[in-house]
């Protein structure tokens, strides 16, 4: 399916379930996708940061795309990350994903090396020139050390190179500038990658939201989205404040025992396991899974917000 | 060939020459390797940061390894970077390089995601368990946002997981701690990745040096190394101060026109082209090559230090 | 006057007008205060970041406080920064300001040296113990390199040490946590120090706003505040988007010619001069004033948003 | 006394001893000064970072200067920090110190606000114009968030504005550039503020060293200095490696209990107390003193290196 005009709504960046022996758990992945669609999501984003993408082999990436495309089966658009450090590899990933039938590609600014604004723009132009489906830019400087500037977003939007941006920077001023300065560009969508300021972003004019926490509570984010687009800001705020409580599952790992990323992604996976959506909270090496003590704390939070 | 006991000396991280049409220029790569060996290097490091590694496709990586192994033909050890963001991909790269006949593997800490000290150590343990040749750790936090702590270096050295570390952090206190605390571990080598504090590092007890600028002046770094190991510190300092002047080729790009990485790697490549070693200063997309004006400034520096 | 219960509203951090010869321009300061009160502000914050406080001598600080207290004359509360790097000096400044008749003190976390959470909390406790008027904490990590954590804000609020916080961090997640976790504490107020996300902050539950840009357009921020507290979110957003346009006056300095702070504070002062509120855009050494070319651009923005 | 031509050698930044009740302990300060002079230092630096300067009141600063000048009594030069965030306050401090008879002033780049290279240079020019004794620039970006660039150091040295620089940045490349590019400027001295790379800095061409750890072992640093200037690099390295062991006293505070600065300065003070030089390890609020458990670890290190 093509992306709908003004693609928006709730598009969670999905986890990649693993078996305890380190294989992709496709049965769990299928259940997760069903859980999300039943929860009201308007799109699926596979192979984003939440997917442990940097830790997946090429074969695993293919497996995730194939399972996702087959399971979603056109009910909602599937967008897929072609996350790599430079242009030619992004193009390889993007073309492969296109061949496998995805609806749009998500790409980062180039990273590892340090590039200028012009080089970053050329990167997106080269990726777009190599594919026939929409390209969505992804701004997450805390992971790659490079900011995708709002100025570059606007330039690339006006050129038609990118059909949207997912902004996970937490820089609300820059987010707002992207919204204001792309207003009126047909078919261009600004998404927030935040979890706990989604009401702000919708209020500012976001087209949609890409919350990692949406893996755990897709219906909650859908309620928040629906409240926002109908202008019921009190309801949006109340739902957001409830989700702020749920957000605490991301910080239940014992400090120092595992890194921040294991705490966050492990928090999602542990919650999904506790809720019976996926079988294991295993993650790819070198992520360290959360333990029983940490899972107990996460379960308590799920109880508090009514998810188990 | 196996790594010599107490592997050390001058091991430049080689550039990857490209043609103007974006292909690997194997003829130039062969000339570069010959230039380096004739200059007195004691090893070759392919597919490091200087190689534009993050911008190379799998096919290009293979091509570089094959050309390098064939050209060097055992005259000096060839070590090769398996630079990727997480364990399974590093293992794939490392096993492939081993199959192609390299003498040791260089690996980074995991990046993109944020890991704990223990997860980082487990990463190196898993990589080492998957290969039969020595593993060298690579510390370059300015590129990946993660420091490989001296404590982790010492732990992994004592376990025999790593046979050496290349420290490009510029953190001389941490470098020194790695030297002092691995002294006496048989077969463990600490390398500096610096260009302009090599005399310090040798003075502190480094086994060897991995200077990107060694692409341009291998003989200069060999003189510096030889002076240091014979305790002729005045000669070492004088050679280092001469190389500080040459180091200015890294900062001749017009600010803002290209990013820092294009300025640095483009500086090496432009110098090598001016010296007749390689044919073009082209780089992989999205690197932007240096222009005529910038090349003129670089040539003037080469003249000043006596390289052209 | 004492602070009103649940102190809130629009409390701009005022500029310190200077003559071209480097003296405090008290006549301009009086006109600025009158302009702000006529614009509807609910309080005055003197000797904050916008005042060039770090560049003022003790005598100049006294002069600003005396002029402000006398001019405002109880029409609205006057809060005053006791901004210094450590406890004893903050206490000296705070006691002096109390003696001069101000209504509350604003203090930063200790800086220059690096302190623990507990040491930071003790700092605020010691300052509060030394004064008889309310203490407001000020979070601006981009200036002092230290974050005042939301956890510390909540602890100090519950203890009654601080009566409010001005959060200029731009960290909306932390801001929201401070709002949510101090809700229900009698007499505690969370203020945002932002200029272009004020609607978000009011939506999240801020009691008030402390916008530097409020020096230039107090009435605009008052309209935004009034719209927000009456739940007219469309009006709040529209006013905010207008103020985003005005915010461009902060970035009209030629890059490199002057530093960011001269661009920001010089932007306010130049606008106020162009509007006839103050006589000169001079700043304390080492701030470099904006020039004619830059002032022309600022005037054009003022015209665009209807302020001249 | 005037500064000697080519001022150099060992110039420790002295601690400020406090009584347990929070007063300056002048008797301990006198003993510390005597200990340092007897240990062979070539100058005294009062009111630097190690002095807890940001936590001292004006009255305390005066007391430290007076005691220091009187005690040192011309045996070695006394240089004094006029550390404040902007020009006019630095000038006030500097003029006061000059009046009290110090031999040179040390000043930082302006901080808190963010300034351009040109504004930073103007700051030093204005300070120098206001005093009649030499001015030494102080580069410690980890404390103030602003780098004093080597380019600015060289500019100000050539103009005769500054007579030296104390570089505590840990940026060895920048340090080296300052040394190389001021070589041949009469009367200009580059000092390192490091503790564990002093041999490097001397090797590169430093005129002297300003080690905080020199409070604890002045004789060790003097031996290192003497070895270096006579070209006995093996002896210099050996002494440095011994001092690296002593450096561990800076990291004996329980993580999280106190901040880094309390760990460092508290480490010096606790060692001096254990050695009988000063009476208490008390520090100014909000510094938190080291406890018995931490002091026991520090004592063990002093034993190991032969200081008690």
PDB file of N, CA and C in Angstrom, chain D residues 206-262:
ATOM      1  N   UNK D 206      57.114  22.895  28.473  1.00  0.00           N
ATOM      2  CA  UNK D 206      56.500  23.735  29.499  1.00  0.00           C
ATOM      3  C   UNK D 206      57.582  24.430  30.315  1.00  0.00           C
ATOM      4  N   UNK D 207      57.245  25.641  30.789  1.00  0.00           N
ATOM      5  CA  UNK D 207      58.159  26.351  31.693  1.00  0.00           C
ATOM      6  C   UNK D 207      57.962  25.892  33.126  1.00  0.00           C
ATOM      7  N   UNK D 208      56.769  25.428  33.414  1.00  0.00           N
ATOM      8  CA  UNK D 208      56.523  25.046  34.792  1.00  0.00           C
ATOM      9  C   UNK D 208      55.232  24.288  34.950  1.00  0.00           C
ATOM     10  N   UNK D 209      54.948  23.924  36.181  1.00  0.00           N
ATOM     11  CA  UNK D 209      53.831  23.055  36.488  1.00  0.00           C
ATOM     12  C   UNK D 209      53.062  23.610  37.689  1.00  0.00           C
ATOM     13  N   UNK D 210      51.731  23.436  37.651  1.00  0.00           N
ATOM     14  CA  UNK D 210      50.853  23.961  38.698  1.00  0.00           C
ATOM     15  C   UNK D 210      49.963  22.812  39.177  1.00  0.00           C
ATOM     16  N   UNK D 211      50.550  21.824  39.842  1.00  0.00           N
ATOM     17  CA  UNK D 211      49.770  20.627  40.174  1.00  0.00           C
ATOM     18  C   UNK D 211      49.073  20.749  41.527  1.00  0.00           C
ATOM     19  N   UNK D 212      47.762  20.532  41.551  1.00  0.00           N
ATOM     20  CA  UNK D 212      47.041  20.499  42.824  1.00  0.00           C
ATOM     21  C   UNK D 212      47.653  19.478  43.767  1.00  0.00           C
ATOM     22  N   UNK D 213      48.088  18.372  43.194  1.00  0.00           N
ATOM     23  CA  UNK D 213      48.695  17.310  44.009  1.00  0.00           C
ATOM     24  C   UNK D 213      50.027  17.756  44.610  1.00  0.00           C
ATOM     25  N   UNK D 214      50.565  18.852  44.091  1.00  0.00           N
ATOM     26  CA  UNK D 214      51.774  19.422  44.666  1.00  0.00           C
ATOM     27  C   UNK D 214      51.573  19.939  46.086  1.00  0.00           C
ATOM     28  N   UNK D 215      50.330  20.173  46.502  1.00  0.00           N
ATOM     29  CA  UNK D 215      50.066  20.472  47.914  1.00  0.00           C
ATOM     30  C   UNK D 215      50.551  19.334  48.806  1.00  0.00           C
ATOM     31  N   UNK D 216      50.365  18.124  48.295  1.00  0.00           N
ATOM     32  CA  UNK D 216      50.630  16.932  49.105  1.00  0.00           C
ATOM     33  C   UNK D 216      52.096  16.500  48.984  1.00  0.00           C
ATOM     34  N   UNK D 217      52.648  16.608  47.786  1.00  0.00           N
ATOM     35  CA  UNK D 217      54.025  16.150  47.585  1.00  0.00           C
ATOM     36  C   UNK D 217      54.832  17.159  46.779  1.00  0.00           C
ATOM     37  N   UNK D 218      55.112  18.306  47.345  1.00  0.00           N
ATOM     38  CA  UNK D 218      55.870  19.324  46.591  1.00  0.00           C
ATOM     39  C   UNK D 218      57.260  18.822  46.207  1.00  0.00           C
ATOM     40  N   UNK D 219      57.873  18.058  47.084  1.00  0.00           N
ATOM     41  CA  UNK D 219      59.231  17.596  46.792  1.00  0.00           C
ATOM     42  C   UNK D 219      59.243  16.624  45.612  1.00  0.00           C
ATOM     43  N   UNK D 220      58.185  15.805  45.511  1.00  0.00           N
ATOM     44  CA  UNK D 220      58.099  14.882  44.379  1.00  0.00           C
ATOM     45  C   UNK D 220      58.017  15.630  43.060  1.00  0.00           C
ATOM     46  N   UNK D 221      57.172  16.651  43.023  1.00  0.00           N
ATOM     47  CA  UNK D 221      57.065  17.417  41.782  1.00  0.00           C
ATOM     48  C   UNK D 221      58.344  18.196  41.503  1.00  0.00           C
ATOM     49  N   UNK D 222      59.031  18.640  42.557  1.00  0.00           N
ATOM     50  CA  UNK D 222      60.297  19.330  42.329  1.00  0.00           C
ATOM     51  C   UNK D 222      61.334  18.379  41.741  1.00  0.00           C
ATOM     52  N   UNK D 223      61.368  17.149  42.254  1.00  0.00           N
ATOM     53  CA  UNK D 223      62.294  16.152  41.676  1.00  0.00           C
ATOM     54  C   UNK D 223      61.968  15.899  40.202  1.00  0.00           C
ATOM     55  N   UNK D 224      60.681  15.770  39.927  1.00  0.00           N
ATOM     56  CA  UNK D 224      60.261  15.562  38.538  1.00  0.00           C
ATOM     57  C   UNK D 224      60.694  16.742  37.671  1.00  0.00           C
ATOM     58  N   UNK D 225      60.445  17.936  38.145  1.00  0.00           N
ATOM     59  CA  UNK D 225      60.826  19.131  37.398  1.00  0.00           C
ATOM     60  C   UNK D 225      62.336  19.172  37.163  1.00  0.00           C
ATOM     61  N   UNK D 226      63.092  18.925  38.214  1.00  0.00           N
ATOM     62  CA  UNK D 226      64.548  18.990  38.089  1.00  0.00           C
ATOM     63  C   UNK D 226      65.077  17.938  37.113  1.00  0.00           C
ATOM     64  N   UNK D 227      64.503  16.744  37.197  1.00  0.00           N
ATOM     65  CA  UNK D 227      64.925  15.697  36.254  1.00  0.00           C
ATOM     66  C   UNK D 227      64.656  16.132  34.823  1.00  0.00           C
ATOM     67  N   UNK D 228      63.475  16.727  34.621  1.00  0.00           N
ATOM     68  CA  UNK D 228      63.091  17.110  33.263  1.00  0.00           C
ATOM     69  C   UNK D 228      64.016  18.192  32.708  1.00  0.00           C
ATOM     70  N   UNK D 229      64.297  19.217  33.511  1.00  0.00           N
ATOM     71  CA  UNK D 229      65.091  20.312  32.929  1.00  0.00           C
ATOM     72  C   UNK D 229      66.550  19.919  32.719  1.00  0.00           C
ATOM     73  N   UNK D 230      66.976  18.846  33.372  1.00  0.00           N
ATOM     74  CA  UNK D 230      68.329  18.372  33.113  1.00  0.00           C
ATOM     75  C   UNK D 230      68.329  17.256  32.070  1.00  0.00           C
ATOM     76  N   UNK D 231      67.161  16.960  31.498  1.00  0.00           N
ATOM     77  CA  UNK D 231      67.107  15.970  30.430  1.00  0.00           C
ATOM     78  C   UNK D 231      67.216  14.533  30.904  1.00  0.00           C
ATOM     79  N   UNK D 232      67.020  14.303  32.196  1.00  0.00           N
ATOM     80  CA  UNK D 232      67.060  12.920  32.705  1.00  0.00           C
ATOM     81  C   UNK D 232      65.638  12.356  32.643  1.00  0.00           C
ATOM     82  N   UNK D 233      65.264  11.944  31.431  1.00  0.00           N
ATOM     83  CA  UNK D 233      63.862  11.592  31.196  1.00  0.00           C
ATOM     84  C   UNK D 233      63.465  10.294  31.886  1.00  0.00           C
ATOM     85  N   UNK D 234      64.399   9.396  32.065  1.00  0.00           N
ATOM     86  CA  UNK D 234      64.054   8.176  32.802  1.00  0.00           C
ATOM     87  C   UNK D 234      63.687   8.514  34.241  1.00  0.00           C
ATOM     88  N   UNK D 235      64.445   9.383  34.856  1.00  0.00           N
ATOM     89  CA  UNK D 235      64.136   9.787  36.229  1.00  0.00           C
ATOM     90  C   UNK D 235      62.813  10.543  36.289  1.00  0.00           C
ATOM     91  N   UNK D 236      62.578  11.386  35.290  1.00  0.00           N
ATOM     92  CA  UNK D 236      61.322  12.139  35.268  1.00  0.00           C
ATOM     93  C   UNK D 236      60.138  11.183  35.178  1.00  0.00           C
ATOM     94  N   UNK D 237      60.256  10.198  34.303  1.00  0.00           N
ATOM     95  CA  UNK D 237      59.163   9.248  34.123  1.00  0.00           C
ATOM     96  C   UNK D 237      58.933   8.433  35.388  1.00  0.00           C
ATOM     97  N   UNK D 238      60.015   8.009  36.002  1.00  0.00           N
ATOM     98  CA  UNK D 238      59.870   7.223  37.231  1.00  0.00           C
ATOM     99  C   UNK D 238      59.176   8.029  38.325  1.00  0.00           C
ATOM    100  N   UNK D 239      59.579   9.268  38.463  1.00  0.00           N
ATOM    101  CA  UNK D 239      58.937  10.104  39.492  1.00  0.00           C
ATOM    102  C   UNK D 239      57.463  10.318  39.136  1.00  0.00           C
ATOM    103  N   UNK D 240      57.192  10.553  37.852  1.00  0.00           N
ATOM    104  CA  UNK D 240      55.797  10.745  37.437  1.00  0.00           C
ATOM    105  C   UNK D 240      54.969   9.496  37.741  1.00  0.00           C
ATOM    106  N   UNK D 241      55.517   8.335  37.461  1.00  0.00           N
ATOM    107  CA  UNK D 241      54.747   7.100  37.701  1.00  0.00           C
ATOM    108  C   UNK D 241      54.492   6.909  39.203  1.00  0.00           C
ATOM    109  N   UNK D 242      55.429   7.329  40.017  1.00  0.00           N
ATOM    110  CA  UNK D 242      55.190   7.303  41.453  1.00  0.00           C
ATOM    111  C   UNK D 242      54.041   8.267  41.823  1.00  0.00           C
ATOM    112  N   UNK D 243      54.034   9.431  41.213  1.00  0.00           N
ATOM    113  CA  UNK D 243      52.992  10.416  41.510  1.00  0.00           C
ATOM    114  C   UNK D 243      51.630   9.985  40.958  1.00  0.00           C
ATOM    115  N   UNK D 244      51.644   9.182  39.886  1.00  0.00           N
ATOM    116  CA  UNK D 244      50.378   8.611  39.406  1.00  0.00           C
ATOM    117  C   UNK D 244      49.750   7.754  40.503  1.00  0.00           C
ATOM    118  N   UNK D 245      50.566   7.030  41.220  1.00  0.00           N
ATOM    119  CA  UNK D 245      50.032   6.221  42.340  1.00  0.00           C
ATOM    120  C   UNK D 245      49.428   7.124  43.405  1.00  0.00           C
ATOM    121  N   UNK D 246      50.125   8.204  43.722  1.00  0.00           N
ATOM    122  CA  UNK D 246      49.621   9.134  44.735  1.00  0.00           C
ATOM    123  C   UNK D 246      48.309   9.778  44.280  1.00  0.00           C
ATOM    124  N   UNK D 247      48.196   9.968  42.974  1.00  0.00           N
ATOM    125  CA  UNK D 247      47.008  10.616  42.388  1.00  0.00           C
ATOM    126  C   UNK D 247      45.721   9.892  42.776  1.00  0.00           C
ATOM    127  N   UNK D 248      45.837   8.627  43.140  1.00  0.00           N
ATOM    128  CA  UNK D 248      44.652   7.852  43.522  1.00  0.00           C
ATOM    129  C   UNK D 248      43.945   8.430  44.743  1.00  0.00           C
ATOM    130  N   UNK D 249      44.611   9.289  45.506  1.00  0.00           N
ATOM    131  CA  UNK D 249      43.912   9.894  46.655  1.00  0.00           C
ATOM    132  C   UNK D 249      42.739  10.761  46.204  1.00  0.00           C
ATOM    133  N   UNK D 250      42.712  11.156  44.943  1.00  0.00           N
ATOM    134  CA  UNK D 250      41.625  12.005  44.449  1.00  0.00           C
ATOM    135  C   UNK D 250      40.337  11.235  44.182  1.00  0.00           C
ATOM    136  N   UNK D 251      40.418   9.923  44.178  1.00  0.00           N
ATOM    137  CA  UNK D 251      39.229   9.145  43.796  1.00  0.00           C
ATOM    138  C   UNK D 251      38.835   8.157  44.882  1.00  0.00           C
ATOM    139  N   UNK D 252      39.022   8.530  46.128  1.00  0.00           N
ATOM    140  CA  UNK D 252      38.661   7.620  47.226  1.00  0.00           C
ATOM    141  C   UNK D 252      37.305   7.935  47.845  1.00  0.00           C
ATOM    142  N   UNK D 253      36.652   9.007  47.385  1.00  0.00           N
ATOM    143  CA  UNK D 253      35.318   9.309  47.919  1.00  0.00           C
ATOM    144  C   UNK D 253      34.328   8.277  47.385  1.00  0.00           C
ATOM    145  N   UNK D 254      33.394   7.893  48.220  1.00  0.00           N
ATOM    146  CA  UNK D 254      32.357   6.953  47.809  1.00  0.00           C
ATOM    147  C   UNK D 254      31.515   7.606  46.712  1.00  0.00           C
ATOM    148  N   UNK D 255      31.410   6.951  45.543  1.00  0.00           N
ATOM    149  CA  UNK D 255      30.667   7.570  44.442  1.00  0.00           C
ATOM    150  C   UNK D 255      29.236   7.930  44.854  1.00  0.00           C
ATOM    151  N   UNK D 256      28.822   9.139  44.527  1.00  0.00           N
ATOM    152  CA  UNK D 256      27.465   9.577  44.823  1.00  0.00           C
ATOM    153  C   UNK D 256      27.341  10.253  46.181  1.00  0.00           C
ATOM    154  N   UNK D 257      28.176   9.839  47.115  1.00  0.00           N
ATOM    155  CA  UNK D 257      28.065  10.454  48.451  1.00  0.00           C
ATOM    156  C   UNK D 257      28.429  11.935  48.379  1.00  0.00           C
ATOM    157  N   UNK D 258      29.526  12.222  47.710  1.00  0.00           N
ATOM    158  CA  UNK D 258      29.919  13.612  47.503  1.00  0.00           C
ATOM    159  C   UNK D 258      30.230  13.797  46.020  1.00  0.00           C
ATOM    160  N   UNK D 259      30.303  15.040  45.590  1.00  0.00           N
ATOM    161  CA  UNK D 259      30.610  15.324  44.201  1.00  0.00           C
ATOM    162  C   UNK D 259      32.097  15.165  43.907  1.00  0.00           C
ATOM    163  N   UNK D 260      32.432  15.258  42.637  1.00  0.00           N
ATOM    164  CA  UNK D 260      33.820  15.085  42.215  1.00  0.00           C
ATOM    165  C   UNK D 260      34.735  16.091  42.893  1.00  0.00           C
ATOM    166  N   UNK D 261      34.273  17.334  43.008  1.00  0.00           N
ATOM    167  CA  UNK D 261      35.155  18.364  43.555  1.00  0.00           C
ATOM    168  C   UNK D 261      35.455  18.119  45.024  1.00  0.00           C
ATOM    169  N   UNK D 262      34.465  17.652  45.775  1.00  0.00           N
ATOM    170  CA  UNK D 262      34.731  17.318  47.176  1.00  0.00           C
ATOM    171  C   UNK D 262      35.703  16.144  47.252  1.00  0.00           C
TER     172      UNK D 262
END
